[in-house]
Amino acid sequence: MNKVNYQKELDKLIEKLEQTKEVPRLFLHSCCAPCSSYVLEYLSEHFAITVFYFNPNIAPEEEYRKRVEEQKRLIEQLPAVYPIQFLEGRYEPEEFYSRVRGLEKEPEGGARCRVCFELRLEEAARLAAEGGYDYYTTTLSISPLKNAQVLAQVAMEMGEKWGVAWLPSDFKKKEGYKRSIQLSSEYDLYRQNYCGCVFSRQKEE
């Protein structure tokens, strides 16, 4: 299967928005403040964004709470052309563990991660549809460790299921990841050394 350049698709969409002067509403699932930094800087020039923080995979709870607060702080401090709102989802770790049961030994980036993507993106798509948003997407593709093609496939499936358009994106393109590191330094953001779940943490230890 040929790889799709989702950044080019996003470039075309933004060019069209600039011509029509439209400002669509975007429901943006965020995994953490550092990953969202570049995405918010970039997209807030073209969209009215609601950041949706839904990550029941994160452990322990203290880590989860720390990341939530950093996300809120970044939104408060980051200049934005159009408003950025914040919505926190439920934090029920058992929801994640029940979904990945039997996949504990899977390598990072494998079947367990896809199930985790499905869990988080389905909730994002559902709420985006219920809220009447024009698009939804996720910050997850900014990570060099995340497969943008798999993320896109999952996101499109969930968008079709719930009736909301996925905003094509691969935020690691155009040096997005590098910019996120620069912004993290500028805003003194807490940068965790593992993705979020206990399995990714064990890998780092």
mmCIF file of C-alpha atoms in Angstrom:
data_model
loop_
_atom_site.group_PDB
_atom_site.id
_atom_site.type_symbol
_atom_site.label_atom_id
_atom_site.label_comp_id
_atom_site.label_asym_id
_atom_site.label_seq_id
_atom_site.Cartn_x
_atom_site.Cartn_y
_atom_site.Cartn_z
ATOM 1 C CA MET A 1 0.000 0.000 0.000
ATOM 2 C CA ASN A 2 1.363 3.420 -0.980
ATOM 3 C CA LYS A 3 2.019 5.855 1.820
ATOM 4 C CA VAL A 4 -0.078 8.995 1.766
ATOM 5 C CA ASN A 5 1.516 12.359 2.563
ATOM 6 C CA TYR A 6 -1.126 13.676 4.953
ATOM 7 C CA GLN A 7 0.796 16.901 5.535
ATOM 8 C CA LYS A 8 0.386 17.795 1.856
ATOM 9 C CA GLU A 9 -3.332 17.115 2.158
ATOM 10 C CA LEU A 10 -3.496 19.426 5.168
ATOM 11 C CA ASP A 11 -1.555 22.108 3.290
ATOM 12 C CA LYS A 12 -4.140 22.018 0.489
ATOM 13 C CA LEU A 13 -7.028 22.231 2.954
ATOM 14 C CA ILE A 14 -5.494 25.194 4.788
ATOM 15 C CA GLU A 15 -4.844 26.971 1.486
ATOM 16 C CA LYS A 16 -8.531 26.583 0.647
ATOM 17 C CA LEU A 17 -9.559 27.911 4.066
ATOM 18 C CA GLU A 18 -7.378 30.968 3.593
ATOM 19 C CA GLN A 19 -9.080 31.698 0.283
ATOM 20 C CA THR A 20 -12.598 31.323 1.692
ATOM 21 C CA LYS A 21 -11.817 33.018 5.034
ATOM 22 C CA GLU A 22 -13.467 30.112 6.868
ATOM 23 C CA VAL A 23 -12.521 29.306 10.473
ATOM 24 C CA PRO A 24 -13.654 25.715 11.133
ATOM 25 C CA ARG A 25 -14.039 24.244 14.609
ATOM 26 C CA LEU A 26 -11.458 21.552 15.394
ATOM 27 C CA PHE A 27 -11.656 18.959 18.174
ATOM 28 C CA LEU A 28 -8.019 18.114 18.891
ATOM 29 C CA HIS A 29 -7.148 15.056 20.936
ATOM 30 C CA SER A 30 -3.907 15.750 22.801
ATOM 31 C CA CYS A 31 -1.557 13.239 24.381
ATOM 32 C CA CYS A 32 0.534 15.834 26.254
ATOM 33 C CA ALA A 33 1.508 19.497 26.322
ATOM 34 C CA PRO A 34 4.892 19.095 24.573
ATOM 35 C CA CYS A 35 3.385 17.224 21.625
ATOM 36 C CA SER A 36 0.508 19.698 21.382
ATOM 37 C CA SER A 37 2.742 22.792 21.468
ATOM 38 C CA TYR A 38 3.669 22.904 17.784
ATOM 39 C CA VAL A 39 0.264 21.618 16.715
ATOM 40 C CA LEU A 40 -1.514 24.426 18.588
ATOM 41 C CA GLU A 41 0.913 27.076 17.354
ATOM 42 C CA TYR A 42 0.371 25.874 13.796
ATOM 43 C CA LEU A 43 -3.358 25.149 13.709
ATOM 44 C CA SER A 44 -4.653 27.980 15.901
ATOM 45 C CA GLU A 45 -3.951 30.312 12.991
ATOM 46 C CA HIS A 46 -6.622 28.524 10.971
ATOM 47 C CA PHE A 47 -9.022 26.779 13.377
ATOM 48 C CA ALA A 48 -10.998 27.457 16.543
ATOM 49 C CA ILE A 49 -9.669 24.585 18.654
ATOM 50 C CA THR A 50 -10.925 22.590 21.596
ATOM 51 C CA VAL A 51 -8.119 20.508 23.136
ATOM 52 C CA PHE A 52 -9.512 17.200 24.337
ATOM 53 C CA TYR A 53 -7.362 15.493 26.953
ATOM 54 C CA PHE A 54 -8.420 11.854 27.063
ATOM 55 C CA ASN A 55 -5.607 9.462 27.988
ATOM 56 C CA PRO A 56 -6.686 6.642 30.334
ATOM 57 C CA ASN A 57 -3.520 4.801 29.316
ATOM 58 C CA ILE A 58 -1.300 7.096 31.390
ATOM 59 C CA ALA A 59 0.084 5.684 34.628
ATOM 60 C CA PRO A 60 0.482 6.333 37.475
ATOM 61 C CA GLU A 61 -2.278 8.816 38.330
ATOM 62 C CA GLU A 62 0.219 11.426 39.583
ATOM 63 C CA GLU A 63 1.793 11.384 36.121
ATOM 64 C CA TYR A 64 -1.602 11.818 34.526
ATOM 65 C CA ARG A 65 -2.456 14.799 36.745
ATOM 66 C CA LYS A 66 0.892 16.433 36.070
ATOM 67 C CA ARG A 67 0.372 16.170 32.316
ATOM 68 C CA VAL A 68 -3.146 17.601 32.564
ATOM 69 C CA GLU A 69 -1.905 20.660 34.432
ATOM 70 C CA GLU A 70 0.913 21.223 31.944
ATOM 71 C CA GLN A 71 -1.604 21.048 29.103
ATOM 72 C CA LYS A 72 -3.787 23.691 30.770
ATOM 73 C CA ARG A 73 -0.808 25.927 31.464
ATOM 74 C CA LEU A 74 0.380 25.787 27.865
ATOM 75 C CA ILE A 75 -3.065 26.734 26.551
ATOM 76 C CA GLU A 76 -3.184 29.706 28.910
ATOM 77 C CA GLN A 77 0.256 30.960 27.895
ATOM 78 C CA LEU A 78 0.450 30.170 24.181
ATOM 79 C CA PRO A 79 -0.541 33.064 21.882
ATOM 80 C CA ALA A 80 -3.303 32.025 19.481
ATOM 81 C CA VAL A 81 -5.020 33.800 16.618
ATOM 82 C CA TYR A 82 -8.270 31.957 17.309
ATOM 83 C CA PRO A 83 -9.445 30.779 20.748
ATOM 84 C CA ILE A 84 -8.248 27.520 22.280
ATOM 85 C CA GLN A 85 -10.551 25.779 24.747
ATOM 86 C CA PHE A 86 -9.855 22.784 26.975
ATOM 87 C CA LEU A 87 -11.896 19.704 27.789
ATOM 88 C CA GLU A 88 -10.692 16.877 30.037
ATOM 89 C CA GLY A 89 -12.074 13.406 29.417
ATOM 90 C CA ARG A 90 -12.664 10.767 32.051
ATOM 91 C CA TYR A 91 -9.675 9.084 33.660
ATOM 92 C CA GLU A 92 -10.492 5.419 34.176
ATOM 93 C CA PRO A 93 -7.287 3.394 33.678
ATOM 94 C CA GLU A 94 -9.174 0.089 33.835
ATOM 95 C CA GLU A 95 -10.779 1.072 30.561
ATOM 96 C CA PHE A 96 -7.329 0.926 28.965
ATOM 97 C CA TYR A 97 -6.208 -2.259 30.742
ATOM 98 C CA SER A 98 -9.347 -4.150 29.783
ATOM 99 C CA ARG A 99 -8.891 -3.197 26.142
ATOM 100 C CA VAL A 100 -5.228 -4.271 25.934
ATOM 101 C CA ARG A 101 -5.563 -7.452 27.997
ATOM 102 C CA GLY A 102 -3.584 -10.202 26.280
ATOM 103 C CA LEU A 103 -1.368 -7.678 24.469
ATOM 104 C CA GLU A 104 0.930 -6.847 27.378
ATOM 105 C CA LYS A 105 3.975 -8.428 25.691
ATOM 106 C CA GLU A 106 3.473 -6.651 22.377
ATOM 107 C CA PRO A 107 6.363 -4.392 21.316
ATOM 108 C CA GLU A 108 5.986 -0.616 21.329
ATOM 109 C CA GLY A 109 4.270 0.460 18.143
ATOM 110 C CA GLY A 110 2.540 -2.909 17.740
ATOM 111 C CA ALA A 111 -0.969 -4.239 18.229
ATOM 112 C CA ARG A 112 -1.326 -2.861 21.777
ATOM 113 C CA CYS A 113 -0.612 0.674 20.607
ATOM 114 C CA ARG A 114 -3.190 0.402 17.842
ATOM 115 C CA VAL A 115 -5.833 -0.654 20.372
ATOM 116 C CA CYS A 116 -4.850 2.341 22.502
ATOM 117 C CA PHE A 117 -5.213 4.628 19.468
ATOM 118 C CA GLU A 118 -8.664 3.163 18.817
ATOM 119 C CA LEU A 119 -9.774 3.742 22.397
ATOM 120 C CA ARG A 120 -8.735 7.387 22.478
ATOM 121 C CA LEU A 121 -9.678 8.357 18.941
ATOM 122 C CA GLU A 122 -13.109 6.785 19.084
ATOM 123 C CA GLU A 123 -13.975 8.882 22.124
ATOM 124 C CA ALA A 124 -12.596 11.971 20.384
ATOM 125 C CA ALA A 125 -14.587 11.258 17.225
ATOM 126 C CA ARG A 126 -17.771 10.604 19.197
ATOM 127 C CA LEU A 127 -17.568 13.860 21.129
ATOM 128 C CA ALA A 128 -16.523 15.826 18.050
ATOM 129 C CA ALA A 129 -19.601 14.559 16.239
ATOM 130 C CA GLU A 130 -21.875 15.282 19.197
ATOM 131 C CA GLY A 131 -20.426 18.785 19.493
ATOM 132 C CA GLY A 132 -20.926 19.565 15.823
ATOM 133 C CA TYR A 133 -17.248 20.123 15.103
ATOM 134 C CA ASP A 134 -16.072 20.427 11.504
ATOM 135 C CA TYR A 135 -12.983 18.260 12.039
ATOM 136 C CA TYR A 136 -11.176 16.196 14.612
ATOM 137 C CA THR A 137 -7.599 14.968 14.800
ATOM 138 C CA THR A 138 -4.844 14.036 17.269
ATOM 139 C CA THR A 139 -1.405 15.302 18.239
ATOM 140 C CA LEU A 140 -0.068 11.728 18.336
ATOM 141 C CA SER A 141 1.389 11.824 14.815
ATOM 142 C CA ILE A 142 4.027 14.370 15.881
ATOM 143 C CA SER A 143 6.024 11.630 17.590
ATOM 144 C CA PRO A 144 8.718 9.970 15.443
ATOM 145 C CA LEU A 145 7.782 6.756 17.285
ATOM 146 C CA LYS A 146 4.163 6.812 16.087
ATOM 147 C CA ASN A 147 3.153 5.441 12.682
ATOM 148 C CA ALA A 148 1.217 8.213 10.946
ATOM 149 C CA GLN A 149 -0.293 5.792 8.419
ATOM 150 C CA VAL A 150 -1.737 3.581 11.184
ATOM 151 C CA LEU A 151 -2.988 6.618 13.080
ATOM 152 C CA ALA A 152 -4.647 7.939 9.932
ATOM 153 C CA GLN A 153 -6.335 4.614 9.259
ATOM 154 C CA VAL A 154 -7.716 4.414 12.804
ATOM 155 C CA ALA A 155 -8.761 8.083 12.792
ATOM 156 C CA MET A 156 -10.595 7.773 9.493
ATOM 157 C CA GLU A 157 -12.377 4.612 10.653
ATOM 158 C CA MET A 158 -13.564 6.336 13.824
ATOM 159 C CA GLY A 159 -14.547 9.453 11.928
ATOM 160 C CA GLU A 160 -16.666 7.402 9.543
ATOM 161 C CA LYS A 161 -18.222 5.498 12.432
ATOM 162 C CA TRP A 162 -19.322 8.655 14.242
ATOM 163 C CA GLY A 163 -19.861 10.965 11.290
ATOM 164 C CA VAL A 164 -17.116 13.554 11.686
ATOM 165 C CA ALA A 165 -14.313 14.467 9.292
ATOM 166 C CA TRP A 166 -10.744 13.618 10.262
ATOM 167 C CA LEU A 167 -8.320 16.457 9.643
ATOM 168 C CA PRO A 168 -5.511 14.887 7.570
ATOM 169 C CA SER A 169 -2.267 15.336 9.440
ATOM 170 C CA ASP A 170 1.227 14.083 10.076
ATOM 171 C CA PHE A 171 2.597 16.677 12.441
ATOM 172 C CA LYS A 172 6.159 15.368 12.462
ATOM 173 C CA LYS A 173 6.480 16.755 8.922
ATOM 174 C CA LYS A 174 7.791 20.299 8.315
ATOM 175 C CA GLU A 175 10.080 19.774 11.340
ATOM 176 C CA GLY A 176 7.068 19.711 13.645
ATOM 177 C CA TYR A 177 8.752 17.484 16.203
ATOM 178 C CA LYS A 178 11.831 19.731 16.268
ATOM 179 C CA ARG A 179 9.625 22.777 16.796
ATOM 180 C CA SER A 180 7.790 21.030 19.641
ATOM 181 C CA ILE A 181 11.113 20.548 21.424
ATOM 182 C CA GLN A 182 11.927 24.252 20.967
ATOM 183 C CA LEU A 183 8.527 25.309 22.300
ATOM 184 C CA SER A 184 8.820 22.914 25.230
ATOM 185 C CA SER A 185 12.042 24.666 26.167
ATOM 186 C CA GLU A 186 10.543 28.142 25.689
ATOM 187 C CA TYR A 187 7.575 27.353 27.938
ATOM 188 C CA ASP A 188 9.585 25.166 30.316
ATOM 189 C CA LEU A 189 7.203 22.267 29.747
ATOM 190 C CA TYR A 190 7.534 19.003 31.602
ATOM 191 C CA ARG A 191 8.682 16.396 29.056
ATOM 192 C CA GLN A 192 8.083 12.838 30.176
ATOM 193 C CA ASN A 193 10.550 10.123 29.207
ATOM 194 C CA TYR A 194 7.931 7.513 28.284
ATOM 195 C CA CYS A 195 4.770 7.538 26.192
ATOM 196 C CA GLY A 196 2.375 7.068 29.067
ATOM 197 C CA CYS A 197 1.360 3.497 29.839
ATOM 198 C CA VAL A 198 3.079 1.146 32.271
ATOM 199 C CA PHE A 199 4.352 -0.957 29.373
ATOM 200 C CA SER A 200 6.153 1.952 27.697
ATOM 201 C CA ARG A 201 7.552 2.964 31.084
ATOM 202 C CA GLN A 202 8.958 -0.519 31.685
ATOM 203 C CA LYS A 203 10.670 -0.304 28.311
ATOM 204 C CA GLU A 204 12.512 2.848 29.426
ATOM 205 C CA GLU A 205 13.557 1.469 32.819
#
